[in-house]
Coordinates of C-alpha atoms and ligand atoms in Angstrom, one line a residue:
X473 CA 101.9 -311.3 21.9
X474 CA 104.5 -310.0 24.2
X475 CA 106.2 -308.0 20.9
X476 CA 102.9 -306.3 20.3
X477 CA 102.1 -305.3 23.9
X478 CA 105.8 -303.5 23.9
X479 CA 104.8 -301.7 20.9
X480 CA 101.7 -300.1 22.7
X481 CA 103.6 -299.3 25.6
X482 CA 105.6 -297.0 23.5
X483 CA 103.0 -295.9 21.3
X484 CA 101.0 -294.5 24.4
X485 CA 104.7 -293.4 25.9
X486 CA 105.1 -291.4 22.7
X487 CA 101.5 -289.6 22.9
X488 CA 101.6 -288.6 26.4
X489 CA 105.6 -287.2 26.3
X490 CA 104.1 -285.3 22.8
X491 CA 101.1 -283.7 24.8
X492 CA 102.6 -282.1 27.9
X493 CA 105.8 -280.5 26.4
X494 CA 105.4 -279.4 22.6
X495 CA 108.0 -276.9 22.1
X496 CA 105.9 -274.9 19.9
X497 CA 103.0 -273.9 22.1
X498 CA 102.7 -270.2 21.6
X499 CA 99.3 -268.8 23.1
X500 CA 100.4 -265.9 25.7
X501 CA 97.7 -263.5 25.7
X502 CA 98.7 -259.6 26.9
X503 CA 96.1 -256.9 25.8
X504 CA 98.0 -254.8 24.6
X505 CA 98.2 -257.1 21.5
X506 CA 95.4 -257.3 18.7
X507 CA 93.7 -260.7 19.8
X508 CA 94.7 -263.0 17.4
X509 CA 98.7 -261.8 18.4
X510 CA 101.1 -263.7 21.3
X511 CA 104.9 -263.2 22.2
X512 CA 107.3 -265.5 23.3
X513 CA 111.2 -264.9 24.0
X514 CA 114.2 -266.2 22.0
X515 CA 115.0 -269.3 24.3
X516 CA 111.4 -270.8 23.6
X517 CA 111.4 -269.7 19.8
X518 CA 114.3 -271.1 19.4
X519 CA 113.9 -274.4 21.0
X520 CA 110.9 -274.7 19.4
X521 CA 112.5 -274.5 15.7
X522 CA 115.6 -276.2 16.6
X523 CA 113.2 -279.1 17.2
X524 CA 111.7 -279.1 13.5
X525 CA 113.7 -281.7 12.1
X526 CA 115.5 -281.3 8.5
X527 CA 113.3 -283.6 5.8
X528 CA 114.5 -284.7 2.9
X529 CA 111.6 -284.5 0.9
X530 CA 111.4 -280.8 1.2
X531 CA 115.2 -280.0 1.0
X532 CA 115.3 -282.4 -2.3
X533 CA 112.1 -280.2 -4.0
X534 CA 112.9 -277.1 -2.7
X535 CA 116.4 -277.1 -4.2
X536 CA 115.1 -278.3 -7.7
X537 CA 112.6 -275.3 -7.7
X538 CA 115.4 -273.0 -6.8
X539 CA 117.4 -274.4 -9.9
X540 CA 114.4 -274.3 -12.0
X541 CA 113.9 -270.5 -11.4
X542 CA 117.5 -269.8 -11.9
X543 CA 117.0 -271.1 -15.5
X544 CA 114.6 -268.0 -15.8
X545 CA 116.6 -265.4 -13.5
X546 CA 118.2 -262.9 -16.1
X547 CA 120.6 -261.3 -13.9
X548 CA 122.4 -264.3 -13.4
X549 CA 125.6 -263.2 -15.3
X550 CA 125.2 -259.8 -14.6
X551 CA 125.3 -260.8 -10.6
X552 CA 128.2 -262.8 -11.2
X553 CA 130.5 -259.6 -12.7
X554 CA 128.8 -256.5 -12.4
X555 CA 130.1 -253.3 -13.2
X556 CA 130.1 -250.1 -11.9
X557 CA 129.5 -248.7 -9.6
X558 CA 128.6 -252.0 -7.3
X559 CA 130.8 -254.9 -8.5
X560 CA 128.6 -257.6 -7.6
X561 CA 130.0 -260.9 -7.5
X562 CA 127.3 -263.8 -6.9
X563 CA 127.7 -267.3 -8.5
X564 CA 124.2 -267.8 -7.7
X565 CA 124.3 -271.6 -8.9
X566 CA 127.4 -272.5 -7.2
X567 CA 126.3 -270.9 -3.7
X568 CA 123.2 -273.4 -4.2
X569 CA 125.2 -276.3 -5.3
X570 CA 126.7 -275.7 -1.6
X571 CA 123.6 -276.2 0.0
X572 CA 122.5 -279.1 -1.8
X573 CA 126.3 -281.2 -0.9
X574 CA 125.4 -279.6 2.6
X575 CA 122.0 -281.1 2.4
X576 CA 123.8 -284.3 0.9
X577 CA 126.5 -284.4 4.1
X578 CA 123.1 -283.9 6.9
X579 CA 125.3 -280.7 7.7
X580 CA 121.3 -279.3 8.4
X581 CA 120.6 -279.4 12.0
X582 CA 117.4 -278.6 11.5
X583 CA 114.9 -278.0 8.6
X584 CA 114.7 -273.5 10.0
X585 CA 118.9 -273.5 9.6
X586 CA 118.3 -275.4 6.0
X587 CA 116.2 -272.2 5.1
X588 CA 118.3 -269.4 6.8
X589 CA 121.3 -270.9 5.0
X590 CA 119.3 -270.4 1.2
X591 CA 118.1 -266.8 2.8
X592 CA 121.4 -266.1 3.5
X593 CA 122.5 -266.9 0.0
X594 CA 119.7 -265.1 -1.9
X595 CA 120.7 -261.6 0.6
X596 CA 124.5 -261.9 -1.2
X597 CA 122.5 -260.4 -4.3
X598 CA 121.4 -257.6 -2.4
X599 CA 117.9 -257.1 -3.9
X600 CA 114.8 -256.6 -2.2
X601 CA 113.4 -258.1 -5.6
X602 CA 115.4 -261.4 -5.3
X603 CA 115.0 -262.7 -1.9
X604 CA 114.0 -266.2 -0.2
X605 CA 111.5 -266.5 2.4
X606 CA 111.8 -269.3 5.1
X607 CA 108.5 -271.0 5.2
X608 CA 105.1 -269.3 6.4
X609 CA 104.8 -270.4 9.7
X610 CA 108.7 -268.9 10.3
X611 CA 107.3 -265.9 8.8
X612 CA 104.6 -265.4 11.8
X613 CA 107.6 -264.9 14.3
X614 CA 108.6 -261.4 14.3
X615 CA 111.2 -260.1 16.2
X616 CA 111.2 -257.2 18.4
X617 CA 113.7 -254.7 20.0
X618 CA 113.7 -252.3 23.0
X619 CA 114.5 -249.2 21.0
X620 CA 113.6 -247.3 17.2
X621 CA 116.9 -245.6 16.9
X622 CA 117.8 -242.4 14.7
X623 CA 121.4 -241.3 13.2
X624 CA 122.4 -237.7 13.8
X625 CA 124.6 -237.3 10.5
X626 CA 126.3 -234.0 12.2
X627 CA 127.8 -235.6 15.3
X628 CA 127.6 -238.9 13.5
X629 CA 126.4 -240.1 17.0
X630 CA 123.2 -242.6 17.0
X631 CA 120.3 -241.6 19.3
X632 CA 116.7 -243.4 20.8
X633 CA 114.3 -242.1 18.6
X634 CA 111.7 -243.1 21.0
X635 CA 111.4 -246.4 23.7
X636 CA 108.6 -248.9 21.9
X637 CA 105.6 -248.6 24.0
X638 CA 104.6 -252.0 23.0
X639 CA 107.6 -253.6 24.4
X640 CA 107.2 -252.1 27.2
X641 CA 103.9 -253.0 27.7
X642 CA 104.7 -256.6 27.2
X643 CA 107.4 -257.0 29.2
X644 CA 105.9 -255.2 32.0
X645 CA 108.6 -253.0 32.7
X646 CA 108.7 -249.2 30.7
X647 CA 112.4 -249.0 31.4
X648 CA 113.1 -248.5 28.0
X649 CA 110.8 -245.9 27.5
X650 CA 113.0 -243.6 29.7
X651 CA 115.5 -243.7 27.4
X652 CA 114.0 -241.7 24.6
X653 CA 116.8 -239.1 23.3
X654 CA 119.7 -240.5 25.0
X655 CA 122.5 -240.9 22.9
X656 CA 123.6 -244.4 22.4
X657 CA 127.3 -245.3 22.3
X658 CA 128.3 -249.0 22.0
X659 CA 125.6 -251.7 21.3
X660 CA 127.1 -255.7 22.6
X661 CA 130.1 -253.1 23.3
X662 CA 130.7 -252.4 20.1
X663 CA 130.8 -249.0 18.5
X664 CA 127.2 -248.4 17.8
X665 CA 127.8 -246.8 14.3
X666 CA 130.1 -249.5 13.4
X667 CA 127.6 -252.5 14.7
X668 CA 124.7 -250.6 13.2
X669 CA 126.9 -250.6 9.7
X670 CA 127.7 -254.4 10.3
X671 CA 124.5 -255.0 10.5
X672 CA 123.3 -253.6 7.6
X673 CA 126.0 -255.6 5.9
X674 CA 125.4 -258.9 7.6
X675 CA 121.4 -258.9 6.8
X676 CA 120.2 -256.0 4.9
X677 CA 119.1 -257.4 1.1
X678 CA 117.3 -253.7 0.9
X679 CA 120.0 -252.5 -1.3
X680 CA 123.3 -252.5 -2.9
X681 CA 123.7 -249.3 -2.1
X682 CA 125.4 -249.1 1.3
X683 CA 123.9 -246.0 2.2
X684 CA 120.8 -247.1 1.5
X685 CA 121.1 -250.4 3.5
X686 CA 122.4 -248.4 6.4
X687 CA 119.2 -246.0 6.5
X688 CA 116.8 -249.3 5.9
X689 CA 117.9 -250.6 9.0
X690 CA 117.6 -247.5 10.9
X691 CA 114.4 -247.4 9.6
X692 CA 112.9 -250.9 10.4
X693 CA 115.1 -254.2 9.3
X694 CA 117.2 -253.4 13.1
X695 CA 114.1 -252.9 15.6
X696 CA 111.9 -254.9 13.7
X697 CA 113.1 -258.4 12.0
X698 CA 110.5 -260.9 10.6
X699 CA 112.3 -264.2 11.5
X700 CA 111.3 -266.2 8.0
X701 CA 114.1 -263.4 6.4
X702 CA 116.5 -261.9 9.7
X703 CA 117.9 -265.5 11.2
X704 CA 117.5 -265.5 15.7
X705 CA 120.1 -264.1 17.3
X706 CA 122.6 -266.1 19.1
X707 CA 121.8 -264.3 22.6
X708 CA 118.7 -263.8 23.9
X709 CA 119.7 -260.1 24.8
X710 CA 120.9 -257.1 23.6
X711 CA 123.3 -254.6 25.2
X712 CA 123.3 -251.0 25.1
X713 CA 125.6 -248.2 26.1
X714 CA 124.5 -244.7 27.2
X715 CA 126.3 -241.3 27.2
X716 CA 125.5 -239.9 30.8
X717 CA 127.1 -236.6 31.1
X718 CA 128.3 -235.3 27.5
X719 CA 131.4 -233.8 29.7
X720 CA 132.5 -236.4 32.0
X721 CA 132.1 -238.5 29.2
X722 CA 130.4 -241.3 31.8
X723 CA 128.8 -244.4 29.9
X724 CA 125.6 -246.5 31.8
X725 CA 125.6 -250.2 29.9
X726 CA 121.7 -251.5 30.6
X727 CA 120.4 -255.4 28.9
X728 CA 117.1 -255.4 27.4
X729 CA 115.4 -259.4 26.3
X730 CA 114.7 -259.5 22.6
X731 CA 111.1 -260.4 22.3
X732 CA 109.3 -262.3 19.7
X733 CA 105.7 -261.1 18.7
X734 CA 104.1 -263.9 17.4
X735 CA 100.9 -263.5 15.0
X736 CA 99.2 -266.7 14.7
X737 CA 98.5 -269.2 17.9
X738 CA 100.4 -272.6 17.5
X739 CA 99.1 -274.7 19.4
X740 CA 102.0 -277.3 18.6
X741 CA 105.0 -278.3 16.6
X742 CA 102.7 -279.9 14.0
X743 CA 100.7 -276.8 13.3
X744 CA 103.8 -274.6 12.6
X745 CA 105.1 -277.8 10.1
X746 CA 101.5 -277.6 8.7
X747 CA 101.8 -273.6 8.1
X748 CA 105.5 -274.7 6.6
X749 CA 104.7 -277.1 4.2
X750 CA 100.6 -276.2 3.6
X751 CA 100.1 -272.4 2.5
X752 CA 102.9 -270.1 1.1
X753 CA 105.3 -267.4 2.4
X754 CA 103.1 -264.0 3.4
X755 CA 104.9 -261.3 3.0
X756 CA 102.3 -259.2 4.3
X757 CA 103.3 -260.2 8.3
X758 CA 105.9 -257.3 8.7
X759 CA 103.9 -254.7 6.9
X760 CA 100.7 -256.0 9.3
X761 CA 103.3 -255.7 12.1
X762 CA 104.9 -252.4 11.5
X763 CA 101.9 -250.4 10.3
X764 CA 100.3 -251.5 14.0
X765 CA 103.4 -250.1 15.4
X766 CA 103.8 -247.0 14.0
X767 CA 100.1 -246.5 14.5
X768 CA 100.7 -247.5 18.2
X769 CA 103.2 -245.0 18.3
X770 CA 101.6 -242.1 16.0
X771 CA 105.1 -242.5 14.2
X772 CA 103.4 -240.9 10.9
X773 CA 104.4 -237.7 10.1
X774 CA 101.5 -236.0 9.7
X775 CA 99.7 -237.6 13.3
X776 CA 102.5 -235.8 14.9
X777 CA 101.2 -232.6 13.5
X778 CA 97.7 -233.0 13.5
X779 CA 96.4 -230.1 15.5
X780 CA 99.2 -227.7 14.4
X781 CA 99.4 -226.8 11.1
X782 CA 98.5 -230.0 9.0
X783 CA 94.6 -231.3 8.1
X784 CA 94.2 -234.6 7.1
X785 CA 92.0 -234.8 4.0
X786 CA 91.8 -238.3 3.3
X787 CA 93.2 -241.8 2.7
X788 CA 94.6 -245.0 4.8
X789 CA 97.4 -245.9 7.1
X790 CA 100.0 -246.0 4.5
X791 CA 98.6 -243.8 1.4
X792 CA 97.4 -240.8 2.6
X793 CA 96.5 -236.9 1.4
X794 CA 97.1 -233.8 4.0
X795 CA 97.2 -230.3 3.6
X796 CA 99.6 -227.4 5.3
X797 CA 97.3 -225.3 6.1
X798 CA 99.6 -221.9 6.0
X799 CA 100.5 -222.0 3.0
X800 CA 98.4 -224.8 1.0
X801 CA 100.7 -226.7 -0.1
X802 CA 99.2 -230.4 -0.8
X803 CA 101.4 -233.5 0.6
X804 CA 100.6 -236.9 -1.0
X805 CA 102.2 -239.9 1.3
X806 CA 102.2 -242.9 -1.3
X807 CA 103.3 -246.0 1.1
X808 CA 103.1 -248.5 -2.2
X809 CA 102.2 -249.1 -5.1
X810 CA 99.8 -251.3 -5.2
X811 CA 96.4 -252.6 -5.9
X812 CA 95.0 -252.9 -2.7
X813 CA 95.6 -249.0 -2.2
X814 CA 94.9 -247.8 -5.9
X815 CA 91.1 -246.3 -5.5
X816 CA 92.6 -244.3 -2.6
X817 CA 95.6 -242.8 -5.0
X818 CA 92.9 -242.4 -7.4
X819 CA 90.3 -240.7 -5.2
X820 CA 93.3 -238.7 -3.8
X821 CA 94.6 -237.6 -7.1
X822 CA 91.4 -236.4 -8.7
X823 CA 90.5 -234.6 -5.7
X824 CA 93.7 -232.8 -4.5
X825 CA 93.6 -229.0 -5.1
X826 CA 96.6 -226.3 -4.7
X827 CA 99.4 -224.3 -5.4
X828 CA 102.0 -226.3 -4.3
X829 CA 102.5 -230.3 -4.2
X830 CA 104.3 -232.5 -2.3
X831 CA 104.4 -236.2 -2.9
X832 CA 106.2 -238.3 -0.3
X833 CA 108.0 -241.6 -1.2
X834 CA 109.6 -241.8 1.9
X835 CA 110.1 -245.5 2.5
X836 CA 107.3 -247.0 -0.3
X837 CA 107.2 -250.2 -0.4
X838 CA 107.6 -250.9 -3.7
X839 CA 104.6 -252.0 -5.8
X840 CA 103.5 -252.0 -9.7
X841 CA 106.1 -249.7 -11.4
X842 CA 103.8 -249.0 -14.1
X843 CA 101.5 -247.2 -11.7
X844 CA 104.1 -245.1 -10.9
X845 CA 105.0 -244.8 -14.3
X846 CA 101.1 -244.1 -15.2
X847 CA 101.1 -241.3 -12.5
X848 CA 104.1 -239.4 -13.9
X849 CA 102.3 -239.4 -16.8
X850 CA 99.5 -237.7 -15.3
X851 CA 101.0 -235.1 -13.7
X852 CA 104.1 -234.5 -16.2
X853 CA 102.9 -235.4 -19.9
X854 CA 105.9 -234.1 -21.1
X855 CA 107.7 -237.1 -19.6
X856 CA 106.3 -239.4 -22.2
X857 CA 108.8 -237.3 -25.0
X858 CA 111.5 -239.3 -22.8
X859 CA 112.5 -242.2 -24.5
X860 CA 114.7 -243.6 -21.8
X861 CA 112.1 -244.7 -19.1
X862 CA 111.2 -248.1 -19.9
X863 CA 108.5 -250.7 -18.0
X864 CA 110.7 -254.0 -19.0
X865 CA 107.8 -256.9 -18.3
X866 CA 107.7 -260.3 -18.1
X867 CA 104.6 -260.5 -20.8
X868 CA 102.1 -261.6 -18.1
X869 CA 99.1 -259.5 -18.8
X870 CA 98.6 -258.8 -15.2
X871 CA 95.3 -257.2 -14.1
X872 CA 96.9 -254.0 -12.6
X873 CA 98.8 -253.2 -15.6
X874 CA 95.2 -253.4 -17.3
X875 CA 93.7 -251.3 -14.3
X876 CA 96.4 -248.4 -14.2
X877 CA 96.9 -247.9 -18.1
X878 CA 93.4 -248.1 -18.5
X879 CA 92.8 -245.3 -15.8
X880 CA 96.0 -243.4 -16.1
X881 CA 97.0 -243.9 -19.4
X882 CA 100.1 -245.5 -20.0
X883 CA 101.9 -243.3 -22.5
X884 CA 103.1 -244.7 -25.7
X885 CA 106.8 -246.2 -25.8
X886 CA 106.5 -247.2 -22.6
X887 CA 106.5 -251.0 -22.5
X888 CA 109.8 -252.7 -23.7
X889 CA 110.5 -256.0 -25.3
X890 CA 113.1 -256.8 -23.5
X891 CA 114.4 -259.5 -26.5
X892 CA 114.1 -257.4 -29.1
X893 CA 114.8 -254.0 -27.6
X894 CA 111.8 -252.2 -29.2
X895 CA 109.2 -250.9 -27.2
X896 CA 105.4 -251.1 -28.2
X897 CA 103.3 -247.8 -28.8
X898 CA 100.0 -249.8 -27.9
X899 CA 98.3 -252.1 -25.6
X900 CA 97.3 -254.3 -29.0
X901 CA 100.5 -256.0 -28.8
X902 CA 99.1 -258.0 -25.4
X903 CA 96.5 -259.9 -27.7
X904 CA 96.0 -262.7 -28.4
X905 CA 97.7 -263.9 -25.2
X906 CA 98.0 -267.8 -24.1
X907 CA 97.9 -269.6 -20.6
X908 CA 101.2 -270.8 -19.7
X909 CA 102.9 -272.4 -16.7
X910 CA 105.8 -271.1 -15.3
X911 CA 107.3 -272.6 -12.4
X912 CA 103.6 -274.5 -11.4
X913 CA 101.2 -271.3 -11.4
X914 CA 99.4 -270.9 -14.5
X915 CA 98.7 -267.1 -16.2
X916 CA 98.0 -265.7 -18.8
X917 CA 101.2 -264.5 -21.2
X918 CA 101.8 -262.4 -24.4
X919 CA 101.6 -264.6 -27.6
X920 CA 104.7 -262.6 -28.4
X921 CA 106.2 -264.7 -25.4
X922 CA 105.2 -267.8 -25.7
Ligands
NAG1326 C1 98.3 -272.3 26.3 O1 98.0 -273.6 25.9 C2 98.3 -274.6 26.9 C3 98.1 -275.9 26.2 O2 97.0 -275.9 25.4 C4 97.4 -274.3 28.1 O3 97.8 -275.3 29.1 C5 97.7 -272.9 28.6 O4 96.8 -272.7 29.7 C6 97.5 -271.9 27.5 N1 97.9 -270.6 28.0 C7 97.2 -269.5 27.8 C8 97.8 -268.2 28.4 O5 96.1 -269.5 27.1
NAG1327 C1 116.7 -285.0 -5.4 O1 116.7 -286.4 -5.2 C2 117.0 -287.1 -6.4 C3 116.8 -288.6 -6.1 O2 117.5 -289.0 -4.9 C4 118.4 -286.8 -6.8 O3 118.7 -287.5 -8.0 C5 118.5 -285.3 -7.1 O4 119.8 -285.0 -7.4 C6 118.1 -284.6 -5.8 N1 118.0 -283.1 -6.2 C7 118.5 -282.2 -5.4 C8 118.4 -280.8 -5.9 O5 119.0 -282.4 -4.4
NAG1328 C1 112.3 -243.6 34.6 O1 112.8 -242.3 34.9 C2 112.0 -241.7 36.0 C3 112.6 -240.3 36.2 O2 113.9 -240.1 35.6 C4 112.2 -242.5 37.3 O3 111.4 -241.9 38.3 C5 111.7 -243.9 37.0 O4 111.9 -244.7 38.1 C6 112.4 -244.5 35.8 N1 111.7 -245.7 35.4 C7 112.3 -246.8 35.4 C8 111.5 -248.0 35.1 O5 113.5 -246.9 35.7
NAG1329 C1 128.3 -259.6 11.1 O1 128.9 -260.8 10.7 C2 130.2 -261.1 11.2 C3 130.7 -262.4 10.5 O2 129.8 -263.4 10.6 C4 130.1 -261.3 12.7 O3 131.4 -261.5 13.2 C5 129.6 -260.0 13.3 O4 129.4 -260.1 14.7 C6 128.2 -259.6 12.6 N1 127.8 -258.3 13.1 C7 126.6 -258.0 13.5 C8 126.4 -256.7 14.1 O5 125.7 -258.8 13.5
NAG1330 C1 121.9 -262.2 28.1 O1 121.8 -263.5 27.5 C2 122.8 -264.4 27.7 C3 122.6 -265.7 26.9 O2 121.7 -265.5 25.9 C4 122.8 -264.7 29.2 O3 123.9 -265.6 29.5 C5 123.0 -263.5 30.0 O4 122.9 -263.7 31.4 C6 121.9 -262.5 29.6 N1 122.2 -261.2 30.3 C7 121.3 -260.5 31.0 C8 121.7 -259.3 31.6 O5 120.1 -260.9 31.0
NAG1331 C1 131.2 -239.5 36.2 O1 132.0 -240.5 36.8 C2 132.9 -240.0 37.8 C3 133.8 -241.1 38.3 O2 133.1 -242.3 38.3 C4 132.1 -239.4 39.0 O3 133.0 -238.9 40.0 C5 131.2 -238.3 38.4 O4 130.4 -237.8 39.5 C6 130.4 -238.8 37.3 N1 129.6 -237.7 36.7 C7 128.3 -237.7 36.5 C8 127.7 -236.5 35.9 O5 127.6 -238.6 36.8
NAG1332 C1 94.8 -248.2 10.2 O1 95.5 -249.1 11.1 C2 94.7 -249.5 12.2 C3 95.6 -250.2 13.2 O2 96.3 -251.2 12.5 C4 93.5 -250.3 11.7 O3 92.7 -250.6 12.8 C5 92.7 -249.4 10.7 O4 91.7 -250.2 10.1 C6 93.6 -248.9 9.6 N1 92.9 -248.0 8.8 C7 92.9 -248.1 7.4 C8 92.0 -247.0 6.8 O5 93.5 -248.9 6.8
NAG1333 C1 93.4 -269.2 -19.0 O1 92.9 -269.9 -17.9 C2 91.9 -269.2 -17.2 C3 91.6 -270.1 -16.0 O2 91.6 -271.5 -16.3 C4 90.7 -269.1 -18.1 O3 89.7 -268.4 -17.4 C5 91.1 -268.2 -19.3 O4 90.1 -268.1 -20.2 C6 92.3 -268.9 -20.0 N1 92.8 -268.0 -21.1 C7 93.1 -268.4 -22.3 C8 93.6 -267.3 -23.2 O5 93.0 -269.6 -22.6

């Protein structure tokens, strides 16, 4: 009797500790944020996953489903000695088989560092199209900076592009926004070029072109860092170093807080283990993030120029149509290739008119390459004569290669078999296709395949 009544005692202990302090309570309202959005800072994000404790169950599966896919990853030689120009060398299996014995020696603190160590080791490849994602509910946690910088290749000196008015508006302080132009020269008091190039080494997977890393960060991946791919940072602050006076050469050092835009409310620990282990990484939260940033900011091109000499015709955020009006030249801004935004390439293509066209890839995001393949086709036949363009697929007959060669044509030769090395000159080959699972979701695949 006594035993059982000590056991309730705790149980009820338990509850009540549970209730008044879950680390992952994250419900801050500002309005300034769309209303389903909340910040926090790096202390409480971080104490919040430090207390999600490493579980077996998911390390054990989550390692066998990164072996399984390795067994269909076709690069994996080629990452372990590449050539020319990059020299990659990634033993894929062996960095995993590191994480496992870690896994095996509870080296894992907690089940976020478990993930960051398998993003880590997916970012050696250097491939935006080979990455690991922690978990969803990581992947709501965005983090954000005081500052969107720009490099001034002349003087090779780094400037503020602009102070973020949404920081700003958070913390409750513009300071940063009276920055704007300055010229930055140390960031933690370290060269600024030369932490900004670290950094792209230390986290950008954009490329393995350096060059190419360096101007992705400048771009986004350093003011803007999605926390389920860029791990927190050791310090909750950042340091920056002015130029005052170009000829005294007199430096101002000023501290901003990182802060951490959050875009779903947790109301506790379990709900952010639920998003973990329940629904699947989105990659959609940074886009969703960024796009209302650069709205926020009228950081698109064309919004800068609105009244001068550009008219907006038509489209979205990201995919849009405008017109110089001086000298009518057309400028296409494709953002992606993808689904979601193909009636609007459509509707723009078929309706653009004028001498001169510009089509701006600035930063895509990537998509279907065969609609991009499909639209150079459109606008170049002659490109189909080229032999040496090739859509390698995996044999899934995926709706939008059905919806962009049935609307843009794809040419002939364009779609390789990748084991024999012959391409196909029509979509027949597709047919009769067969479901088939591959690595648990079932689709539909190329008997050819099978
Ligand atoms: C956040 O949630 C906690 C616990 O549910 C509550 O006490 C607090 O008032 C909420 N804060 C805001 C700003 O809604
Ligand atoms: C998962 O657990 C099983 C049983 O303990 C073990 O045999 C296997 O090696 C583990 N797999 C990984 C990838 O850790
Ligand atoms: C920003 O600069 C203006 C003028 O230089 C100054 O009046 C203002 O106090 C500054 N704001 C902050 C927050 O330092
Ligand atoms: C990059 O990584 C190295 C090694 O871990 C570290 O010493 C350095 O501080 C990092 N640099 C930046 C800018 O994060
Ligand atoms: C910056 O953060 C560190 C630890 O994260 C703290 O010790 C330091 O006081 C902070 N500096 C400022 C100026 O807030
Ligand atoms: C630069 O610093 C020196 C010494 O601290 C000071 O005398 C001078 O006035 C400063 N110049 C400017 C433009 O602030
Ligand atoms: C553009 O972005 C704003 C802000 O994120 C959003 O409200 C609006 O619906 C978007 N418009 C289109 C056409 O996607
Ligand atoms: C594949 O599975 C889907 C969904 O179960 C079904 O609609 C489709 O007809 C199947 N296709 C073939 C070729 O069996």
């Amino acid at each position: 009797m006594k035993t059982q009544l000590f056991c309730i005692t705790i149980f009820f202990y338990a509850v009540s500790i549970e209730g008044e302090t879950d680390l992952c309570t994250f419900n801050s309202t500002i309005s300034e944020l769309p209303t389903t959005w909340f910040y926090s800072t790096v202390d409480q994000v971080k104490l919040c996953f430090e207390n999600i404790p490493v579980n077996n169950v998911i390390m054990n599966e989550t390692m066998k489903q990164l072996f399984n896919s390795l067994d269909f990853y076709s690069f994996l030689s080629i990452v372990r000695q590449s050539n020319h120009p990059y020299f990659t060398n990634v033993n894929l299996r062996e960095e995993l088989l590191n994480i496992v014995d870690q896994t095996n020696r509870n080296m894992y603190k907690n089940d976020y560092e478990f993930h960051m160590n398998i993003v880590n080791c997916f970012k050696k490849l250097k491939d935006f199209h080979t990455k690991y994602f922690a978990p969803n509910g990581y992947a709501k946690f965005e983090l954000l900076l005081p500052f969107i910088l720009e490099f001034q290749p002349l003087t090779k000196q780094i400037k503020v592009k602009l102070g973020i008015n949404l920081y700003s508006s958070i913390i409750g302080n513009n300071l940063n926004l009276n920055y704007t132009d300055r010229i930055i020269t140390k960031i933690d008091g370290m060269n600024a070029l030369e932490y900004m190039k670290q950094f792209a080494e230390n986290y950008s997977f954009m490329s393995k072109d350096k060059s190419v890393r360096l101007n992705s960060v400048f771009r986004e991946e350093f003011w803007l860092r999605n926390l389920a791919q860029y791990p927190l940072p050791i310090k909750n602050n950042i340091t920056f170093t002015f130029l005052d006076s170009i000829q005294d050469k007199n430096e101002s050092t000023i501290t901003f807080s990182y802060l951490i835009l959050i875009t779903k409310k947790f109301d506790n620990q379990r709900s952010l283990e639920d998003d973990n282990h329940l629904l699947s990484s989105s990659f959609l939260e940074t886009r969703l993030v960024f796009n209302y940033i650069i709205n926020l900011e009228k950081l698109h091109w064309y919004q800068h120029q609105k009244d001068s000499n550009f008219d907006f015709v038509m489209g979205g955020n990201d995919t849009y149509y405008y017109i110089h009006k001086p000298t009518q030249t057309v400028i296409i801004r494709l953002g992606s290739f993808n689904e979601e935004t193909f009636e609007d390439v459509k509707m723009i293509f078929s309706t653009a008119i004028g001498k001169t066209l510009i089509i701006d890839l600035v930063g895509n995001h990537g998509g279907e390459s065969c609609l991009a393949y499909s639209l150079l086709n459109y606008l170049v036949p002659e490109y189909s004569s080229l032999r040496l363009l090739y859509e390698p697929i995996d044999a899934r007959t995926t709706t939008p290669l059905f919806f962009f060669s049935s609307i843009f044509s794809l040419y002939a030769n364009s779609i390789l078999d990748i084991r024999t090395g012959l391409s196909f000159t029509n979509m027949d080959w597709i047919k009769p296709y067969v479901n088939y699972t591959r690595g648990g979701s079932t689709d539909e695949y190329s008997m050819k395949w099978s």
